[in-house]
Coordinates of C-alpha atoms in Angstrom, one line a residue:
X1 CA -29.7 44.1 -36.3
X2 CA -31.6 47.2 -36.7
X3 CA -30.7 47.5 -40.7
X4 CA -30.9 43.5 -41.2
X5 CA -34.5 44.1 -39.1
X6 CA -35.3 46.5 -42.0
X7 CA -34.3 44.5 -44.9
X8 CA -36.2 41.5 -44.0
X9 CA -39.6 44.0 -43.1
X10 CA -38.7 45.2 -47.0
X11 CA -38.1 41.4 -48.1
X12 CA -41.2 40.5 -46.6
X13 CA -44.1 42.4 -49.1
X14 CA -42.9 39.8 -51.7
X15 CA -42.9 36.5 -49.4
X16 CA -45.6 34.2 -49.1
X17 CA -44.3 31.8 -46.2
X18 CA -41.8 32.4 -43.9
X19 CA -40.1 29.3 -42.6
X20 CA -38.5 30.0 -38.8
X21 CA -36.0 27.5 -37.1
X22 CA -35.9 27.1 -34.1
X23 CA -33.9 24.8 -31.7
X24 CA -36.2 22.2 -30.3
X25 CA -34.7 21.9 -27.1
X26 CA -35.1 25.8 -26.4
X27 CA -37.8 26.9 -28.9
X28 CA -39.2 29.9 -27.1
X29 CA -35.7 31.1 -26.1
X30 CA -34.0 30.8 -29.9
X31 CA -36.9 32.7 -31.1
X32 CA -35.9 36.4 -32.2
X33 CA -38.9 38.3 -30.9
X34 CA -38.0 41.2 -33.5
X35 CA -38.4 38.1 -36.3
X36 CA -41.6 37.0 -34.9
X37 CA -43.3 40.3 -34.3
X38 CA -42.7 41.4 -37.9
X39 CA -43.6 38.0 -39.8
X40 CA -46.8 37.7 -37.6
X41 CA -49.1 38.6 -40.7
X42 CA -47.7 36.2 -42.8
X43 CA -48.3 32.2 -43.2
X44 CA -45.6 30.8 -41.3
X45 CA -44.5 27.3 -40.6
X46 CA -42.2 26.6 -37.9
X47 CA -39.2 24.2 -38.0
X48 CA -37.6 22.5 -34.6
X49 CA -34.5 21.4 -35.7
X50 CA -32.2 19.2 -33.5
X51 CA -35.6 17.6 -32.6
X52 CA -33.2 14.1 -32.4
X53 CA -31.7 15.8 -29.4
X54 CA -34.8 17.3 -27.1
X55 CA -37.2 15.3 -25.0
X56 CA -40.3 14.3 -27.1
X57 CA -42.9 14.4 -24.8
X58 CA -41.9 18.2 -24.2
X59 CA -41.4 18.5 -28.2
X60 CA -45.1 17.1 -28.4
X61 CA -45.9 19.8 -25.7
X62 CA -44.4 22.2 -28.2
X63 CA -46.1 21.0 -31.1
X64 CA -49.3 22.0 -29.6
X65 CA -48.3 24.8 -28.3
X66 CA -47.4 26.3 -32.2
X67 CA -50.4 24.3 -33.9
X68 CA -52.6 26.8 -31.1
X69 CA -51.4 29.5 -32.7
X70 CA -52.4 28.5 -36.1
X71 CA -49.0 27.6 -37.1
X72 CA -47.7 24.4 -38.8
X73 CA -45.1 22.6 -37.3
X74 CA -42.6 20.4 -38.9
X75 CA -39.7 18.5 -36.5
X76 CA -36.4 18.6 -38.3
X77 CA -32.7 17.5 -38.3
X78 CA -30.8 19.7 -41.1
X79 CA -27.3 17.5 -40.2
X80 CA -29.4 14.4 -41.6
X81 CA -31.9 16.0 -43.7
X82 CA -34.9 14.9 -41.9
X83 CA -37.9 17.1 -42.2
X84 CA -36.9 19.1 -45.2
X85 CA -39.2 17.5 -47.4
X86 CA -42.2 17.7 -45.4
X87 CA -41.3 21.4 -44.9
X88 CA -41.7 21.8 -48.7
X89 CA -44.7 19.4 -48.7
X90 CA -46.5 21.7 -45.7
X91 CA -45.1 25.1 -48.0
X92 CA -47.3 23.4 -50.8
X93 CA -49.8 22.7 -48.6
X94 CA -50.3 26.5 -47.0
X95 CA -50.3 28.0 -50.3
X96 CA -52.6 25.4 -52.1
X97 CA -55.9 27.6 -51.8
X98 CA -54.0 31.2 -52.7
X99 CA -52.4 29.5 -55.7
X100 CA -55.7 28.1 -57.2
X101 CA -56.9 31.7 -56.5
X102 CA -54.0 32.7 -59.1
X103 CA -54.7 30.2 -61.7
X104 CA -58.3 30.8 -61.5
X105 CA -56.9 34.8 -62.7
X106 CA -54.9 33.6 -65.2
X107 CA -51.7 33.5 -62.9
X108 CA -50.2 30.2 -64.2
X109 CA -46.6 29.4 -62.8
X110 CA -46.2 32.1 -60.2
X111 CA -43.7 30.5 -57.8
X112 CA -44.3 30.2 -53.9
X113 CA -42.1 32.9 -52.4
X114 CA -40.3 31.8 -49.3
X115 CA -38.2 33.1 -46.8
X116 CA -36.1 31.2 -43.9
X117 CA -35.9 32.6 -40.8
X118 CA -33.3 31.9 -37.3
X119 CA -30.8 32.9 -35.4
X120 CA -26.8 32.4 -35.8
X121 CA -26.1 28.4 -35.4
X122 CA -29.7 27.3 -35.1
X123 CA -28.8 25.3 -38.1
X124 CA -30.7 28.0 -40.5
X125 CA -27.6 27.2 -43.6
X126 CA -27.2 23.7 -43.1
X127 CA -31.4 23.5 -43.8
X128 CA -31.1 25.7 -46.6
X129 CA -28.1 23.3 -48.2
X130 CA -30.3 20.2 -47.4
X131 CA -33.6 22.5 -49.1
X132 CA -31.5 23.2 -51.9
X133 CA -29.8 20.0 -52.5
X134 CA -26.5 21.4 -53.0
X135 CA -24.3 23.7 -51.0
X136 CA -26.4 26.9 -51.4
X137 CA -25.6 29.1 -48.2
X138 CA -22.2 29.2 -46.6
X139 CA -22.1 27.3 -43.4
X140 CA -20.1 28.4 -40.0
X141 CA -20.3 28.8 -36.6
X142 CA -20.0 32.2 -36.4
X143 CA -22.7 34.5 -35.9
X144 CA -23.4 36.3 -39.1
X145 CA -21.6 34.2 -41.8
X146 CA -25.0 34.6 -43.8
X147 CA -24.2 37.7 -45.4
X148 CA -25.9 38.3 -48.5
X149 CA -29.5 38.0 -50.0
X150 CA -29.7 35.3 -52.2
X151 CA -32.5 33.6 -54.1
X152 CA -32.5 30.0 -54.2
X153 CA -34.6 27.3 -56.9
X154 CA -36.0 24.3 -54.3
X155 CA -38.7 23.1 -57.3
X156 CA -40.3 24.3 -60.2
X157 CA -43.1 25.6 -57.8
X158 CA -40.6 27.2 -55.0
X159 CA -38.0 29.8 -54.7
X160 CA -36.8 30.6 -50.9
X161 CA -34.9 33.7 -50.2
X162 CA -32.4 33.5 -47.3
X163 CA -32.1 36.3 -45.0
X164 CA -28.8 38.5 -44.7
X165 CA -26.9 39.6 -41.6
X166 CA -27.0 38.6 -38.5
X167 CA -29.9 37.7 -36.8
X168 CA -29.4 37.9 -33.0
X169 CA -32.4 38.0 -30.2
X170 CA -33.3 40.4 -27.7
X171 CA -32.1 38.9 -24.4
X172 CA -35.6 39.1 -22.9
X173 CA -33.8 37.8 -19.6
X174 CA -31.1 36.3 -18.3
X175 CA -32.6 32.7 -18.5
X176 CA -32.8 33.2 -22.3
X177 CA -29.2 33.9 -21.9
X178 CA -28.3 30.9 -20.4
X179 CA -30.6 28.6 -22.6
X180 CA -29.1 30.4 -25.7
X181 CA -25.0 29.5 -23.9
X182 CA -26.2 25.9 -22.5
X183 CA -27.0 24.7 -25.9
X184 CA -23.6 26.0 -27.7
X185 CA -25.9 28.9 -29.9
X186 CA -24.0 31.5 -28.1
X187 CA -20.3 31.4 -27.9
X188 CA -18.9 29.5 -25.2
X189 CA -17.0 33.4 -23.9
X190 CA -20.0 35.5 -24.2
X191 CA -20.8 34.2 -20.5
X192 CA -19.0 32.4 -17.7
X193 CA -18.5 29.0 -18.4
X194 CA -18.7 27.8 -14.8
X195 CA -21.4 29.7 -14.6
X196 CA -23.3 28.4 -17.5
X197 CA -22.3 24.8 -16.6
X198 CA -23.8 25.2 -13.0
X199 CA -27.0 26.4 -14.5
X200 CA -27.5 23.1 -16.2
X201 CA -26.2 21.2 -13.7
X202 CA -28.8 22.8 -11.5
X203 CA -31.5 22.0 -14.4
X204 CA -30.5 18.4 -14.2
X205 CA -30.5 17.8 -10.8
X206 CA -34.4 19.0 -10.5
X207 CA -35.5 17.5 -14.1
X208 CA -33.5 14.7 -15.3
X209 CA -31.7 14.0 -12.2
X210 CA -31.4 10.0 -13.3
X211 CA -29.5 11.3 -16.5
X212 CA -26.8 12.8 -14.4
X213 CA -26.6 9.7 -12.2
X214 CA -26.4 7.7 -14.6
X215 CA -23.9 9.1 -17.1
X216 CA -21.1 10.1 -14.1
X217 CA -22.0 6.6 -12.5
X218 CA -23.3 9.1 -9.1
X219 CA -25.0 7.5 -5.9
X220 CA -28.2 9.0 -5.6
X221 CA -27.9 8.0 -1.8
X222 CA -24.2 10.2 -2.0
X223 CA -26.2 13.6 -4.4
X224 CA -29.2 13.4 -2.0
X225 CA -27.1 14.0 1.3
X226 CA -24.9 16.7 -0.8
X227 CA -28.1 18.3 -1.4
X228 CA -29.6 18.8 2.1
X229 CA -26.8 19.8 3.7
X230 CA -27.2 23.1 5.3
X231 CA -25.1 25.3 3.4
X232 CA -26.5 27.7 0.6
X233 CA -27.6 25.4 -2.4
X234 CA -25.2 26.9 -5.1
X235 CA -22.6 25.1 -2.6
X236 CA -24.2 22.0 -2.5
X237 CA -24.5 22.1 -6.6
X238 CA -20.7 23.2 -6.9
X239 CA -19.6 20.3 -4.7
X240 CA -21.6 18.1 -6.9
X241 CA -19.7 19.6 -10.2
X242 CA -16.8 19.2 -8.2
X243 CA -17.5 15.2 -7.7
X244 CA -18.6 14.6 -11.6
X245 CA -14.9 16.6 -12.6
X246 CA -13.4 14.4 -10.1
X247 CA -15.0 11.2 -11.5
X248 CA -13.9 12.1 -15.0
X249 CA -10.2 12.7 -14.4
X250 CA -10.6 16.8 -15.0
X251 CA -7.9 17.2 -12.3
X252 CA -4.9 19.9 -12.5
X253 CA -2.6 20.5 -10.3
X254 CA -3.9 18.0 -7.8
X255 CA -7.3 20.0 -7.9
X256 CA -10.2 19.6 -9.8
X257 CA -10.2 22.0 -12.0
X258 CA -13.4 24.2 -13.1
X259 CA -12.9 25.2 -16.3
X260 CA -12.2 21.5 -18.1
X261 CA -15.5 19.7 -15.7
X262 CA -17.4 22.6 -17.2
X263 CA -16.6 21.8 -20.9
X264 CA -17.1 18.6 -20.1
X265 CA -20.8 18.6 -18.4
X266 CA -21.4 21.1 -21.5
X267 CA -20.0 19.1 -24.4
X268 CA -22.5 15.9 -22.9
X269 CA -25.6 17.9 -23.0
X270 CA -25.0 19.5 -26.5
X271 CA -23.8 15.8 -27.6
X272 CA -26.5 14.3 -26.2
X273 CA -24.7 12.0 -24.2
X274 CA -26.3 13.2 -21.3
X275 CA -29.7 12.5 -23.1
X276 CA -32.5 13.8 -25.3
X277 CA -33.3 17.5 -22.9
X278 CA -35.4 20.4 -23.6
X279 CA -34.8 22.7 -21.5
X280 CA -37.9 24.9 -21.4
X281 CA -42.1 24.0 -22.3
X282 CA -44.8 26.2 -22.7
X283 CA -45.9 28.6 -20.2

């Protein structure tokens, strides 16, 4: 991190914009706070990807919060190509008055210089191949598959430099953590999975409760009297996790077992069959 930190503080004297991805249902938590605190002199325009999959009045809350800051926003799916061209569109747009500047000096048919910006499996290469049009960065799920500096034609007015190595945040706290393993960005054995399945589980109960009633058919009447019992409350939320891996069939040996209702109540929320989440706002 520390050399790739370097090479992108070197990269940057010869960048206009820098475009920065984020995942819209955790954009404060996917946001490298190395990345941001070097790039913060320079016009930015920031990218929620996977917006189809967060909660849009909290995305809206978002928006604002970004625009307050002077920064455009644009809402993208890079797995559909949605918002790549009005990310080139708002690149245009920042640079209109500093390329008229140019032309004014004789500076005809200086490109815009652009960089993109986000952590491993944000969905950083897959934008860069929709950008691009064709299969320009290789795309994994393995944290640092991006491993070379490569410039790449978008238009005869833009040319977007990718950034090398491996781009991991600071884990300002353990809730950044968790965000980061909820939503699949972090391998699935970095943390517990139990663990990082109860934290959402616990995230549902007190924000989209009716999401997790309906998609495990629950009785609110049933969850209600699981939670006020008077036993400590990671109990009462186990015992629930327990009831939704009993509902599905995730049963071994006669028990449910924790590992498979885990995956499960994991692989709903990152599919989105448990619904469209974010699972932070603005402070």
């Amino acid at each position: 991190m520390a050399k790739t930190r370097r090479q992108i503080a070197e990269d940057l004297k010869m960048i206009d914009v820098v475009v920065e991805i984020l995942d819209a249902r955790i954009p404060m938590s996917s946001q490298n706070p190395d990345i941001r605190q070097i790039t913060q002199n320079k016009k930015k325009i920031i990218v929620l990807n996977k917006y189809d999959l967060s909660d849009k009045n909290k995305t809206e809350r978002w928006i604002e919060y970004f625009t307050q800051k002077g920064q455009k926003v644009v809402l993208a799916d890079s797995l559909t190509g949605k918002g790549v061209n009005e990310t080139v569109r708002q690149i245009q747009k920042v640079m209109e008055e500093d390329m008229q500047k140019m032309a004014d000096k004789g500076r005809i048919g200086r490109k815009i210089r652009v960089m993109i910006v986000g952590i491993p499996n944000v969905g950083k290469s897959s934008f860069i191949n929709r950008i691009a049009k064709k299969t320009s960065a290789e795309v994994g799920n393995k944290p640092g598959v991006t491993k070379q500096k490569q410039w790449i034609r978008i238009n005869e007015k833009i040319e977007l430099l990718d950034t090398p190595g491996v781009l991991w945040p600071k884990f300002e706290s353990q809730k950044v953590a968790m965000n980061l393993a909820i939503t699949g960005t972090i391998k699935d054995d970095i943390l517990e999975l139990t663990e990082v399945a109860y934290t959402l589980t616990k995230f549902m109960l007190e924000n989209y409760r009716n999401n997790l009633l309906q998609r495990y058919s629950l009785d609110e009447k049933q969850i209600n009297e699981i939670l006020n019992q008077e036993q400590a409350e990671n109990e009462n939320i186990y015992e629930i996790m327990q009831l939704i891996g009993k509902k599905r069939g995730a049963i071994l040996g006669g028990r449910v077992d924790d590992e498979r209702t885990s995956k499960l109540i994991l692989d709903d929320f990152r599919s989105s069959k448990l619904g469209k989440i974010t699972l932070e706002i603005p402070e």
